[in-house]
């Protein structure tokens, strides 16, 4: 199935890219969630406008992404959550929890889909997470998880 991506899909492409995916993946996941539209000759004309908007946004965002990365580097993010005696959490820390903690610590509003957690955070301590701010800019952030 040939699709045109309308938003960035991790591991697949960026907005405006024409991709070939399996029928079920496109029909059941990408199209219903608005991540892609079906490729047609008429939709082909939309690619230029999607790519032009993306290029303008990326050029403008590269400088701001580097600025945000600098702000995130000096930020102290602390998350209080329930934990057992051995320091194991009841559940795990999600990307949404991290985004809220960054905002409450005085940092910028982050999209939870851009936060990458390498290993699930299931224990008390300091953990490093990555934030994909731009295709060329990745910020690293230390999150301190405490029992509360």
JSON list of C-alpha atoms in Angstrom, two decimals:
[
{"chain": "A", "resi": 1, "resn": "UNK", "atom": "CA", "xyz": [0.00, 0.00, 0.00]},
{"chain": "A", "resi": 2, "resn": "UNK", "atom": "CA", "xyz": [1.38, 3.40, -0.96]},
{"chain": "A", "resi": 3, "resn": "UNK", "atom": "CA", "xyz": [0.80, 6.21, 1.56]},
{"chain": "A", "resi": 4, "resn": "UNK", "atom": "CA", "xyz": [1.79, 9.84, 2.08]},
{"chain": "A", "resi": 5, "resn": "UNK", "atom": "CA", "xyz": [2.85, 10.57, 5.66]},
{"chain": "A", "resi": 6, "resn": "UNK", "atom": "CA", "xyz": [1.21, 13.60, 7.28]},
{"chain": "A", "resi": 7, "resn": "UNK", "atom": "CA", "xyz": [3.16, 13.44, 10.56]},
{"chain": "A", "resi": 8, "resn": "UNK", "atom": "CA", "xyz": [6.51, 12.04, 11.59]},
{"chain": "A", "resi": 9, "resn": "UNK", "atom": "CA", "xyz": [6.36, 8.29, 12.19]},
{"chain": "A", "resi": 10, "resn": "UNK", "atom": "CA", "xyz": [9.37, 6.82, 14.00]},
{"chain": "A", "resi": 11, "resn": "UNK", "atom": "CA", "xyz": [11.21, 4.32, 11.83]},
{"chain": "A", "resi": 12, "resn": "UNK", "atom": "CA", "xyz": [9.13, 5.12, 8.75]},
{"chain": "A", "resi": 13, "resn": "UNK", "atom": "CA", "xyz": [9.60, 8.71, 7.67]},
{"chain": "A", "resi": 14, "resn": "UNK", "atom": "CA", "xyz": [8.77, 12.38, 7.95]},
{"chain": "A", "resi": 15, "resn": "UNK", "atom": "CA", "xyz": [5.75, 14.39, 6.80]},
{"chain": "A", "resi": 16, "resn": "UNK", "atom": "CA", "xyz": [5.43, 14.46, 3.02]},
{"chain": "A", "resi": 17, "resn": "UNK", "atom": "CA", "xyz": [7.31, 11.22, 2.44]},
{"chain": "A", "resi": 18, "resn": "UNK", "atom": "CA", "xyz": [5.73, 8.63, 0.16]},
{"chain": "A", "resi": 19, "resn": "UNK", "atom": "CA", "xyz": [6.16, 5.20, 1.75]},
{"chain": "A", "resi": 20, "resn": "UNK", "atom": "CA", "xyz": [5.23, 1.65, 0.85]},
{"chain": "A", "resi": 21, "resn": "UNK", "atom": "CA", "xyz": [3.81, -0.32, 3.80]},
{"chain": "A", "resi": 22, "resn": "UNK", "atom": "CA", "xyz": [1.89, -3.52, 4.33]},
{"chain": "A", "resi": 23, "resn": "UNK", "atom": "CA", "xyz": [-1.85, -3.18, 3.73]},
{"chain": "A", "resi": 24, "resn": "UNK", "atom": "CA", "xyz": [-2.90, -3.98, 7.30]},
{"chain": "A", "resi": 25, "resn": "UNK", "atom": "CA", "xyz": [-0.45, -1.53, 8.87]},
{"chain": "A", "resi": 26, "resn": "UNK", "atom": "CA", "xyz": [-1.65, 1.29, 6.64]},
{"chain": "A", "resi": 27, "resn": "UNK", "atom": "CA", "xyz": [-5.36, 0.48, 6.74]},
{"chain": "A", "resi": 28, "resn": "UNK", "atom": "CA", "xyz": [-5.61, -0.33, 10.46]},
{"chain": "A", "resi": 29, "resn": "UNK", "atom": "CA", "xyz": [-3.03, 1.96, 12.06]},
{"chain": "A", "resi": 30, "resn": "UNK", "atom": "CA", "xyz": [-1.61, 4.80, 9.97]},
{"chain": "A", "resi": 31, "resn": "UNK", "atom": "CA", "xyz": [-4.69, 6.07, 8.12]},
{"chain": "A", "resi": 32, "resn": "UNK", "atom": "CA", "xyz": [-7.26, 5.89, 10.99]},
{"chain": "A", "resi": 33, "resn": "UNK", "atom": "CA", "xyz": [-4.94, 7.76, 13.37]},
{"chain": "A", "resi": 34, "resn": "UNK", "atom": "CA", "xyz": [-4.25, 10.49, 10.80]},
{"chain": "A", "resi": 35, "resn": "UNK", "atom": "CA", "xyz": [-0.55, 9.67, 10.44]},
{"chain": "A", "resi": 36, "resn": "UNK", "atom": "CA", "xyz": [-0.93, 9.14, 6.69]},
{"chain": "A", "resi": 37, "resn": "UNK", "atom": "CA", "xyz": [-3.28, 9.55, 3.74]},
{"chain": "A", "resi": 38, "resn": "UNK", "atom": "CA", "xyz": [-3.69, 7.23, 0.78]},
{"chain": "A", "resi": 39, "resn": "UNK", "atom": "CA", "xyz": [-1.49, 8.00, -2.19]},
{"chain": "A", "resi": 40, "resn": "UNK", "atom": "CA", "xyz": [-3.36, 9.12, -5.30]},
{"chain": "A", "resi": 41, "resn": "UNK", "atom": "CA", "xyz": [-2.42, 11.37, -8.20]},
{"chain": "A", "resi": 42, "resn": "UNK", "atom": "CA", "xyz": [-4.56, 14.11, -6.62]},
{"chain": "A", "resi": 43, "resn": "UNK", "atom": "CA", "xyz": [-2.89, 13.66, -3.24]},
{"chain": "A", "resi": 44, "resn": "UNK", "atom": "CA", "xyz": [0.50, 13.82, -4.95]},
{"chain": "A", "resi": 45, "resn": "UNK", "atom": "CA", "xyz": [-0.03, 17.58, -5.31]},
{"chain": "A", "resi": 46, "resn": "UNK", "atom": "CA", "xyz": [-0.35, 17.89, -1.52]},
{"chain": "A", "resi": 47, "resn": "UNK", "atom": "CA", "xyz": [3.16, 16.52, -1.05]},
{"chain": "A", "resi": 48, "resn": "UNK", "atom": "CA", "xyz": [4.75, 19.75, -2.24]},
{"chain": "A", "resi": 49, "resn": "UNK", "atom": "CA", "xyz": [2.79, 21.86, 0.25]},
{"chain": "A", "resi": 50, "resn": "UNK", "atom": "CA", "xyz": [3.48, 19.42, 3.11]},
{"chain": "A", "resi": 51, "resn": "UNK", "atom": "CA", "xyz": [7.22, 19.39, 2.33]},
{"chain": "A", "resi": 52, "resn": "UNK", "atom": "CA", "xyz": [7.37, 23.18, 1.93]},
{"chain": "A", "resi": 53, "resn": "UNK", "atom": "CA", "xyz": [5.70, 23.71, 5.31]},
{"chain": "A", "resi": 54, "resn": "UNK", "atom": "CA", "xyz": [8.01, 21.13, 6.89]},
{"chain": "A", "resi": 55, "resn": "UNK", "atom": "CA", "xyz": [11.14, 22.76, 5.43]},
{"chain": "A", "resi": 56, "resn": "UNK", "atom": "CA", "xyz": [10.12, 26.20, 6.71]},
{"chain": "A", "resi": 57, "resn": "UNK", "atom": "CA", "xyz": [9.33, 24.76, 10.14]},
{"chain": "A", "resi": 58, "resn": "UNK", "atom": "CA", "xyz": [12.63, 22.84, 10.35]},
{"chain": "A", "resi": 59, "resn": "UNK", "atom": "CA", "xyz": [14.77, 25.82, 9.36]},
{"chain": "A", "resi": 60, "resn": "UNK", "atom": "CA", "xyz": [13.01, 27.96, 11.94]},
{"chain": "A", "resi": 61, "resn": "UNK", "atom": "CA", "xyz": [13.13, 25.19, 14.54]},
{"chain": "A", "resi": 62, "resn": "UNK", "atom": "CA", "xyz": [16.83, 24.27, 14.21]},
{"chain": "A", "resi": 63, "resn": "UNK", "atom": "CA", "xyz": [17.96, 27.33, 16.15]},
{"chain": "A", "resi": 64, "resn": "UNK", "atom": "CA", "xyz": [15.15, 27.04, 18.65]},
{"chain": "A", "resi": 65, "resn": "UNK", "atom": "CA", "xyz": [15.80, 23.30, 19.03]},
{"chain": "A", "resi": 66, "resn": "UNK", "atom": "CA", "xyz": [19.41, 24.02, 19.92]},
{"chain": "A", "resi": 67, "resn": "UNK", "atom": "CA", "xyz": [18.25, 26.66, 22.39]},
{"chain": "A", "resi": 68, "resn": "UNK", "atom": "CA", "xyz": [15.78, 24.22, 24.00]},
{"chain": "A", "resi": 69, "resn": "UNK", "atom": "CA", "xyz": [18.52, 21.56, 24.14]},
{"chain": "A", "resi": 70, "resn": "UNK", "atom": "CA", "xyz": [20.70, 23.99, 26.08]},
{"chain": "A", "resi": 71, "resn": "UNK", "atom": "CA", "xyz": [17.86, 24.73, 28.49]},
{"chain": "A", "resi": 72, "resn": "UNK", "atom": "CA", "xyz": [17.19, 21.02, 29.02]},
{"chain": "A", "resi": 73, "resn": "UNK", "atom": "CA", "xyz": [20.86, 20.33, 29.72]},
{"chain": "A", "resi": 74, "resn": "UNK", "atom": "CA", "xyz": [20.88, 22.59, 32.79]},
{"chain": "A", "resi": 75, "resn": "UNK", "atom": "CA", "xyz": [17.50, 21.49, 34.13]},
{"chain": "A", "resi": 76, "resn": "UNK", "atom": "CA", "xyz": [17.06, 19.47, 37.33]},
{"chain": "A", "resi": 77, "resn": "UNK", "atom": "CA", "xyz": [14.06, 17.17, 36.85]},
{"chain": "A", "resi": 78, "resn": "UNK", "atom": "CA", "xyz": [12.80, 15.32, 39.93]},
{"chain": "A", "resi": 79, "resn": "UNK", "atom": "CA", "xyz": [9.93, 12.83, 39.88]},
{"chain": "A", "resi": 80, "resn": "UNK", "atom": "CA", "xyz": [8.34, 11.56, 43.08]},
{"chain": "A", "resi": 81, "resn": "UNK", "atom": "CA", "xyz": [6.48, 8.27, 42.83]},
{"chain": "A", "resi": 82, "resn": "UNK", "atom": "CA", "xyz": [5.49, 5.28, 44.96]},
{"chain": "A", "resi": 83, "resn": "UNK", "atom": "CA", "xyz": [8.22, 2.72, 45.51]},
{"chain": "A", "resi": 84, "resn": "UNK", "atom": "CA", "xyz": [8.77, -0.40, 47.58]},
{"chain": "A", "resi": 85, "resn": "UNK", "atom": "CA", "xyz": [11.42, -0.94, 50.24]},
{"chain": "A", "resi": 86, "resn": "UNK", "atom": "CA", "xyz": [14.07, -2.15, 47.78]},
{"chain": "A", "resi": 87, "resn": "UNK", "atom": "CA", "xyz": [13.65, 0.94, 45.58]},
{"chain": "A", "resi": 88, "resn": "UNK", "atom": "CA", "xyz": [11.49, -0.79, 42.95]},
{"chain": "A", "resi": 89, "resn": "UNK", "atom": "CA", "xyz": [8.64, 1.31, 41.63]},
{"chain": "A", "resi": 90, "resn": "UNK", "atom": "CA", "xyz": [5.01, 0.24, 41.56]},
{"chain": "A", "resi": 91, "resn": "UNK", "atom": "CA", "xyz": [4.72, 0.43, 37.76]},
{"chain": "A", "resi": 92, "resn": "UNK", "atom": "CA", "xyz": [7.13, 2.47, 35.68]},
{"chain": "A", "resi": 93, "resn": "UNK", "atom": "CA", "xyz": [7.80, 6.04, 34.64]},
{"chain": "A", "resi": 94, "resn": "UNK", "atom": "CA", "xyz": [6.23, 6.96, 31.29]},
{"chain": "A", "resi": 95, "resn": "UNK", "atom": "CA", "xyz": [7.17, 9.58, 28.74]},
{"chain": "A", "resi": 96, "resn": "UNK", "atom": "CA", "xyz": [4.06, 11.55, 29.73]},
{"chain": "A", "resi": 97, "resn": "UNK", "atom": "CA", "xyz": [5.26, 11.64, 33.35]},
{"chain": "A", "resi": 98, "resn": "UNK", "atom": "CA", "xyz": [8.63, 12.97, 32.21]},
{"chain": "A", "resi": 99, "resn": "UNK", "atom": "CA", "xyz": [7.03, 15.65, 30.01]},
{"chain": "A", "resi": 100, "resn": "UNK", "atom": "CA", "xyz": [4.91, 16.86, 32.95]},
{"chain": "A", "resi": 101, "resn": "UNK", "atom": "CA", "xyz": [7.93, 16.84, 35.29]},
{"chain": "A", "resi": 102, "resn": "UNK", "atom": "CA", "xyz": [9.98, 18.91, 32.83]},
{"chain": "A", "resi": 103, "resn": "UNK", "atom": "CA", "xyz": [7.19, 21.47, 32.55]},
{"chain": "A", "resi": 104, "resn": "UNK", "atom": "CA", "xyz": [6.73, 21.67, 36.34]},
{"chain": "A", "resi": 105, "resn": "UNK", "atom": "CA", "xyz": [10.52, 22.09, 36.78]},
{"chain": "A", "resi": 106, "resn": "UNK", "atom": "CA", "xyz": [10.35, 25.25, 34.67]},
{"chain": "A", "resi": 107, "resn": "UNK", "atom": "CA", "xyz": [11.35, 23.68, 31.38]},
{"chain": "A", "resi": 108, "resn": "UNK", "atom": "CA", "xyz": [9.69, 23.91, 27.98]},
{"chain": "A", "resi": 109, "resn": "UNK", "atom": "CA", "xyz": [6.52, 22.05, 26.96]},
{"chain": "A", "resi": 110, "resn": "UNK", "atom": "CA", "xyz": [7.68, 18.76, 25.42]},
{"chain": "A", "resi": 111, "resn": "UNK", "atom": "CA", "xyz": [5.77, 16.35, 23.22]},
{"chain": "A", "resi": 112, "resn": "UNK", "atom": "CA", "xyz": [5.80, 12.97, 24.96]},
{"chain": "A", "resi": 113, "resn": "UNK", "atom": "CA", "xyz": [6.27, 11.23, 21.58]},
{"chain": "A", "resi": 114, "resn": "UNK", "atom": "CA", "xyz": [9.67, 12.89, 21.20]},
{"chain": "A", "resi": 115, "resn": "UNK", "atom": "CA", "xyz": [11.00, 11.54, 24.51]},
{"chain": "A", "resi": 116, "resn": "UNK", "atom": "CA", "xyz": [12.98, 8.30, 24.18]},
{"chain": "A", "resi": 117, "resn": "UNK", "atom": "CA", "xyz": [13.52, 6.01, 27.17]},
{"chain": "A", "resi": 118, "resn": "UNK", "atom": "CA", "xyz": [16.15, 3.36, 26.38]},
{"chain": "A", "resi": 119, "resn": "UNK", "atom": "CA", "xyz": [15.39, 1.04, 29.31]},
{"chain": "A", "resi": 120, "resn": "UNK", "atom": "CA", "xyz": [12.13, 1.13, 31.26]},
{"chain": "A", "resi": 121, "resn": "UNK", "atom": "CA", "xyz": [12.45, 3.24, 34.40]},
{"chain": "A", "resi": 122, "resn": "UNK", "atom": "CA", "xyz": [11.36, 0.91, 37.20]},
{"chain": "A", "resi": 123, "resn": "UNK", "atom": "CA", "xyz": [13.68, 1.87, 40.04]},
{"chain": "A", "resi": 124, "resn": "UNK", "atom": "CA", "xyz": [14.60, 4.85, 42.20]},
{"chain": "A", "resi": 125, "resn": "UNK", "atom": "CA", "xyz": [17.69, 6.78, 41.09]},
{"chain": "A", "resi": 126, "resn": "UNK", "atom": "CA", "xyz": [18.95, 8.97, 38.28]},
{"chain": "A", "resi": 127, "resn": "UNK", "atom": "CA", "xyz": [18.09, 7.90, 34.74]},
{"chain": "A", "resi": 128, "resn": "UNK", "atom": "CA", "xyz": [19.13, 9.41, 31.40]},
{"chain": "A", "resi": 129, "resn": "UNK", "atom": "CA", "xyz": [16.51, 9.95, 28.69]},
{"chain": "A", "resi": 130, "resn": "UNK", "atom": "CA", "xyz": [16.85, 11.46, 25.21]},
{"chain": "A", "resi": 131, "resn": "UNK", "atom": "CA", "xyz": [14.60, 14.05, 23.64]},
{"chain": "A", "resi": 132, "resn": "UNK", "atom": "CA", "xyz": [14.45, 14.27, 19.82]},
{"chain": "A", "resi": 133, "resn": "UNK", "atom": "CA", "xyz": [13.87, 18.00, 19.33]},
{"chain": "A", "resi": 134, "resn": "UNK", "atom": "CA", "xyz": [14.82, 18.09, 15.64]},
{"chain": "A", "resi": 135, "resn": "UNK", "atom": "CA", "xyz": [16.22, 15.54, 13.16]},
{"chain": "A", "resi": 136, "resn": "UNK", "atom": "CA", "xyz": [19.67, 17.00, 13.84]},
{"chain": "A", "resi": 137, "resn": "UNK", "atom": "CA", "xyz": [19.28, 17.88, 17.55]},
{"chain": "A", "resi": 138, "resn": "UNK", "atom": "CA", "xyz": [18.95, 15.33, 20.36]},
{"chain": "A", "resi": 139, "resn": "UNK", "atom": "CA", "xyz": [19.06, 16.54, 23.96]},
{"chain": "A", "resi": 140, "resn": "UNK", "atom": "CA", "xyz": [19.96, 14.30, 26.90]},
{"chain": "A", "resi": 141, "resn": "UNK", "atom": "CA", "xyz": [18.13, 14.83, 30.16]},
{"chain": "A", "resi": 142, "resn": "UNK", "atom": "CA", "xyz": [18.80, 13.38, 33.61]},
{"chain": "A", "resi": 143, "resn": "UNK", "atom": "CA", "xyz": [15.65, 12.45, 35.51]},
{"chain": "A", "resi": 144, "resn": "UNK", "atom": "CA", "xyz": [15.94, 11.78, 39.24]},
{"chain": "A", "resi": 145, "resn": "UNK", "atom": "CA", "xyz": [13.28, 9.40, 40.52]},
{"chain": "A", "resi": 146, "resn": "UNK", "atom": "CA", "xyz": [12.64, 9.50, 44.26]},
{"chain": "A", "resi": 147, "resn": "UNK", "atom": "CA", "xyz": [10.26, 7.57, 46.48]},
{"chain": "A", "resi": 148, "resn": "UNK", "atom": "CA", "xyz": [7.46, 9.81, 47.59]}
]
